[in-house]
Amino acid sequence: MNPSSFDCAKEIGCQGLRVRRTKVAVEQMQPAVSPTPRRNWWKRNWKWFVPLGCFSIALLFVVFVGSVVVIVFSAVKSTDVYKDALTRAKSHPAVIEALGSPVTEGFLVSGNTNVNGASGEANLAIPVSGPKGKGTIYVAAKKSLGRWDYSGLVLEIANTHQRIDLLGSSAGAHSQ
């Protein structure tokens, strides 16, 4: 045996006893090092979650406001006075001559209506357009005993500011 070789068995004498000592090559094992503890969900994901959360809240707000606007405009457009004013404008010969045919209504109706049973009041500005131009129908009416009495129903042409009376020659008109 080679005394300088440590991977072989080495005999050692010890008071007449022979002891065989063997050095076993032990694989070098790295001590078990625990990996860094995994960060919690928030620390790993906040960089995308915060902007997405802010965007979601803003989107929900826009959808809410848009829904309210659509509901309000739909309510105004479903009133009798709005429908009657639009029907009169679409069938009036001077309006067809000024705006062309077909006459279509715009989305942004302004004004107010207040109806309580058989009585009420309406003041509206209804945007309309046709192939030849644009205009606004102005409506002023009161409802009494279930009947609308128009004190004013005119179409103002946008370019010329010419006004067309949609009530005809009578001082006031009635509608049911």
Short mmCIF file of C-alpha atoms in Angstrom, two decimals:
data_model
loop_
_atom_site.label_atom_id
_atom_site.label_comp_id
_atom_site.label_asym_id
_atom_site.label_seq_id
_atom_site.Cartn_x
_atom_site.Cartn_y
_atom_site.Cartn_z
CA MET A 1 0.00 0.00 0.00
CA ASN A 2 1.04 3.48 -0.73
CA PRO A 3 1.23 5.43 2.52
CA SER A 4 0.70 8.72 0.72
CA SER A 5 -2.54 7.62 -0.85
CA PHE A 6 -5.54 8.65 1.19
CA ASP A 7 -8.14 6.93 -0.92
CA CYS A 8 -6.75 3.50 -0.04
CA ALA A 9 -6.93 1.70 3.25
CA LYS A 10 -4.24 2.48 5.72
CA GLU A 11 -3.14 0.16 8.38
CA ILE A 12 -2.32 1.52 11.75
CA GLY A 13 -0.81 -0.45 14.55
CA CYS A 14 -2.14 0.19 17.99
CA GLN A 15 -0.79 -1.88 20.86
CA GLY A 16 -0.66 -5.07 18.93
CA LEU A 17 -4.11 -4.72 17.43
CA ARG A 18 -4.46 -4.17 13.86
CA VAL A 19 -7.05 -1.64 12.99
CA ARG A 20 -7.86 -1.00 9.50
CA ARG A 21 -8.92 2.48 8.86
CA THR A 22 -10.57 3.32 5.59
CA LYS A 23 -11.12 6.77 4.34
CA VAL A 24 -14.13 6.74 2.16
CA ALA A 25 -14.41 9.35 -0.45
CA VAL A 26 -17.53 11.25 0.44
CA GLU A 27 -19.15 13.24 -2.22
CA GLN A 28 -19.06 16.84 -1.41
CA MET A 29 -22.67 17.75 -0.73
CA GLN A 30 -23.54 21.35 -0.39
CA PRO A 31 -25.31 22.08 2.81
CA ALA A 32 -29.01 22.50 2.21
CA VAL A 33 -29.37 26.22 1.76
CA SER A 34 -32.96 27.27 1.88
CA PRO A 35 -33.88 29.49 -1.07
CA THR A 36 -35.07 33.00 -0.34
CA PRO A 37 -38.60 32.76 0.89
CA ARG A 38 -41.16 33.40 -1.83
CA ARG A 39 -42.58 36.89 -1.66
CA ASN A 40 -46.29 37.25 -1.11
CA TRP A 41 -48.75 37.83 -3.97
CA TRP A 42 -48.95 41.61 -3.56
CA LYS A 43 -45.17 42.11 -3.66
CA ARG A 44 -44.91 40.00 -6.80
CA ASN A 45 -47.86 41.53 -8.70
CA TRP A 46 -48.43 45.12 -7.59
CA LYS A 47 -46.72 46.61 -10.65
CA TRP A 48 -49.43 45.38 -13.01
CA PHE A 49 -52.30 45.21 -10.52
CA VAL A 50 -52.28 48.88 -9.50
CA PRO A 51 -52.52 50.31 -13.06
CA LEU A 52 -55.07 47.67 -14.04
CA GLY A 53 -57.12 48.41 -10.93
CA CYS A 54 -57.06 52.16 -11.60
CA PHE A 55 -58.01 51.61 -15.23
CA SER A 56 -60.86 49.30 -14.20
CA ILE A 57 -62.24 51.85 -11.74
CA ALA A 58 -62.04 54.61 -14.37
CA LEU A 59 -63.72 52.36 -16.95
CA LEU A 60 -66.54 51.49 -14.54
CA PHE A 61 -67.06 55.21 -13.84
CA VAL A 62 -67.26 56.01 -17.56
CA VAL A 63 -69.72 53.15 -18.13
CA PHE A 64 -71.85 54.36 -15.22
CA VAL A 65 -71.94 57.97 -16.46
CA GLY A 66 -72.64 56.78 -20.01
CA SER A 67 -75.51 54.62 -18.78
CA VAL A 68 -77.05 57.53 -16.89
CA VAL A 69 -76.78 59.77 -19.97
CA VAL A 70 -78.40 57.16 -22.22
CA ILE A 71 -81.23 56.59 -19.74
CA VAL A 72 -81.93 60.32 -19.39
CA PHE A 73 -81.91 60.99 -23.14
CA SER A 74 -84.07 57.93 -23.77
CA ALA A 75 -86.59 59.19 -21.21
CA VAL A 76 -86.79 62.61 -22.89
CA LYS A 77 -87.07 61.06 -26.36
CA SER A 78 -89.95 58.85 -25.25
CA THR A 79 -92.17 61.80 -24.25
CA ASP A 80 -95.27 62.66 -26.29
CA VAL A 81 -94.18 66.25 -26.85
CA TYR A 82 -90.81 65.15 -28.31
CA LYS A 83 -92.40 62.61 -30.63
CA ASP A 84 -95.08 65.05 -31.80
CA ALA A 85 -92.60 67.86 -32.47
CA LEU A 86 -90.37 65.54 -34.48
CA THR A 87 -93.30 64.16 -36.48
CA ARG A 88 -94.45 67.69 -37.34
CA ALA A 89 -90.95 68.70 -38.43
CA LYS A 90 -90.43 65.61 -40.59
CA SER A 91 -93.71 66.16 -42.42
CA HIS A 92 -93.57 69.97 -42.80
CA PRO A 93 -92.89 71.00 -46.44
CA ALA A 94 -90.69 74.01 -45.53
CA VAL A 95 -88.47 71.81 -43.31
CA ILE A 96 -88.08 69.21 -46.06
CA GLU A 97 -87.18 71.98 -48.50
CA ALA A 98 -84.61 73.53 -46.12
CA LEU A 99 -82.99 70.36 -44.73
CA GLY A 100 -83.82 67.76 -47.36
CA SER A 101 -85.34 64.38 -46.84
CA PRO A 102 -85.02 62.31 -44.68
CA VAL A 103 -84.86 64.49 -41.58
CA THR A 104 -83.13 62.70 -38.70
CA GLU A 105 -82.93 63.65 -35.04
CA GLY A 106 -79.68 64.18 -33.16
CA PHE A 107 -78.71 62.53 -29.91
CA LEU A 108 -78.12 65.46 -27.55
CA VAL A 109 -81.57 66.80 -26.74
CA SER A 110 -81.51 69.67 -24.27
CA GLY A 111 -84.22 71.18 -22.12
CA ASN A 112 -86.65 69.72 -19.64
CA THR A 113 -90.02 68.07 -19.34
CA ASN A 114 -92.12 67.91 -16.23
CA VAL A 115 -95.25 65.81 -16.42
CA ASN A 116 -97.47 65.07 -13.45
CA GLY A 117 -100.50 63.09 -14.51
CA ALA A 118 -102.71 65.17 -16.82
CA SER A 119 -100.64 68.35 -16.47
CA GLY A 120 -97.10 69.25 -17.35
CA GLU A 121 -94.64 71.52 -19.04
CA ALA A 122 -91.96 71.03 -21.69
CA ASN A 123 -89.16 73.20 -23.05
CA LEU A 124 -86.93 71.32 -25.47
CA ALA A 125 -84.27 71.94 -28.07
CA ILE A 126 -84.09 69.02 -30.50
CA PRO A 127 -81.19 68.89 -32.99
CA VAL A 128 -82.17 67.64 -36.46
CA SER A 129 -80.31 67.22 -39.72
CA GLY A 130 -80.93 66.35 -43.32
CA PRO A 131 -78.90 66.02 -46.51
CA LYS A 132 -78.98 69.79 -47.10
CA GLY A 133 -78.22 71.06 -43.61
CA LYS A 134 -78.80 71.08 -39.87
CA GLY A 135 -81.18 72.81 -37.53
CA THR A 136 -82.78 72.84 -34.09
CA ILE A 137 -86.44 72.39 -33.21
CA TYR A 138 -87.44 74.57 -30.25
CA VAL A 139 -90.51 73.40 -28.37
CA ALA A 140 -92.44 75.23 -25.65
CA ALA A 141 -95.61 73.50 -24.49
CA LYS A 142 -97.89 73.06 -21.49
CA LYS A 143 -100.03 70.04 -20.79
CA SER A 144 -103.43 70.70 -19.31
CA LEU A 145 -106.25 68.21 -18.90
CA GLY A 146 -104.15 65.58 -20.71
CA ARG A 147 -103.57 67.74 -23.77
CA TRP A 148 -100.39 69.49 -24.93
CA ASP A 149 -100.81 73.16 -25.89
CA TYR A 150 -97.82 74.46 -27.89
CA SER A 151 -96.92 78.07 -27.25
CA GLY A 152 -93.94 77.74 -29.59
CA LEU A 153 -92.76 75.14 -32.08
CA VAL A 154 -90.13 76.40 -34.51
CA LEU A 155 -87.21 75.04 -36.48
CA GLU A 156 -84.12 77.22 -36.70
CA ILE A 157 -81.83 76.46 -39.63
CA ALA A 158 -78.21 76.40 -38.42
CA ASN A 159 -76.50 78.21 -41.32
CA THR A 160 -79.03 80.97 -42.02
CA HIS A 161 -80.73 81.26 -38.60
CA GLN A 162 -84.01 81.32 -40.50
CA ARG A 163 -86.96 80.20 -38.37
CA ILE A 164 -89.76 78.03 -39.68
CA ASP A 165 -92.99 78.01 -37.65
CA LEU A 166 -94.17 74.42 -37.36
CA LEU A 167 -97.51 75.33 -35.83
CA GLY A 168 -98.85 76.73 -39.08
CA SER A 169 -100.95 79.87 -39.21
CA SER A 170 -102.77 79.28 -35.92
CA ALA A 171 -101.62 81.09 -32.80
CA GLY A 172 -101.46 77.86 -30.83
CA ALA A 173 -101.84 74.20 -31.64
CA HIS A 174 -103.17 71.28 -29.67
CA SER A 175 -101.99 67.71 -29.57
CA GLN A 176 -103.24 64.71 -27.75
#
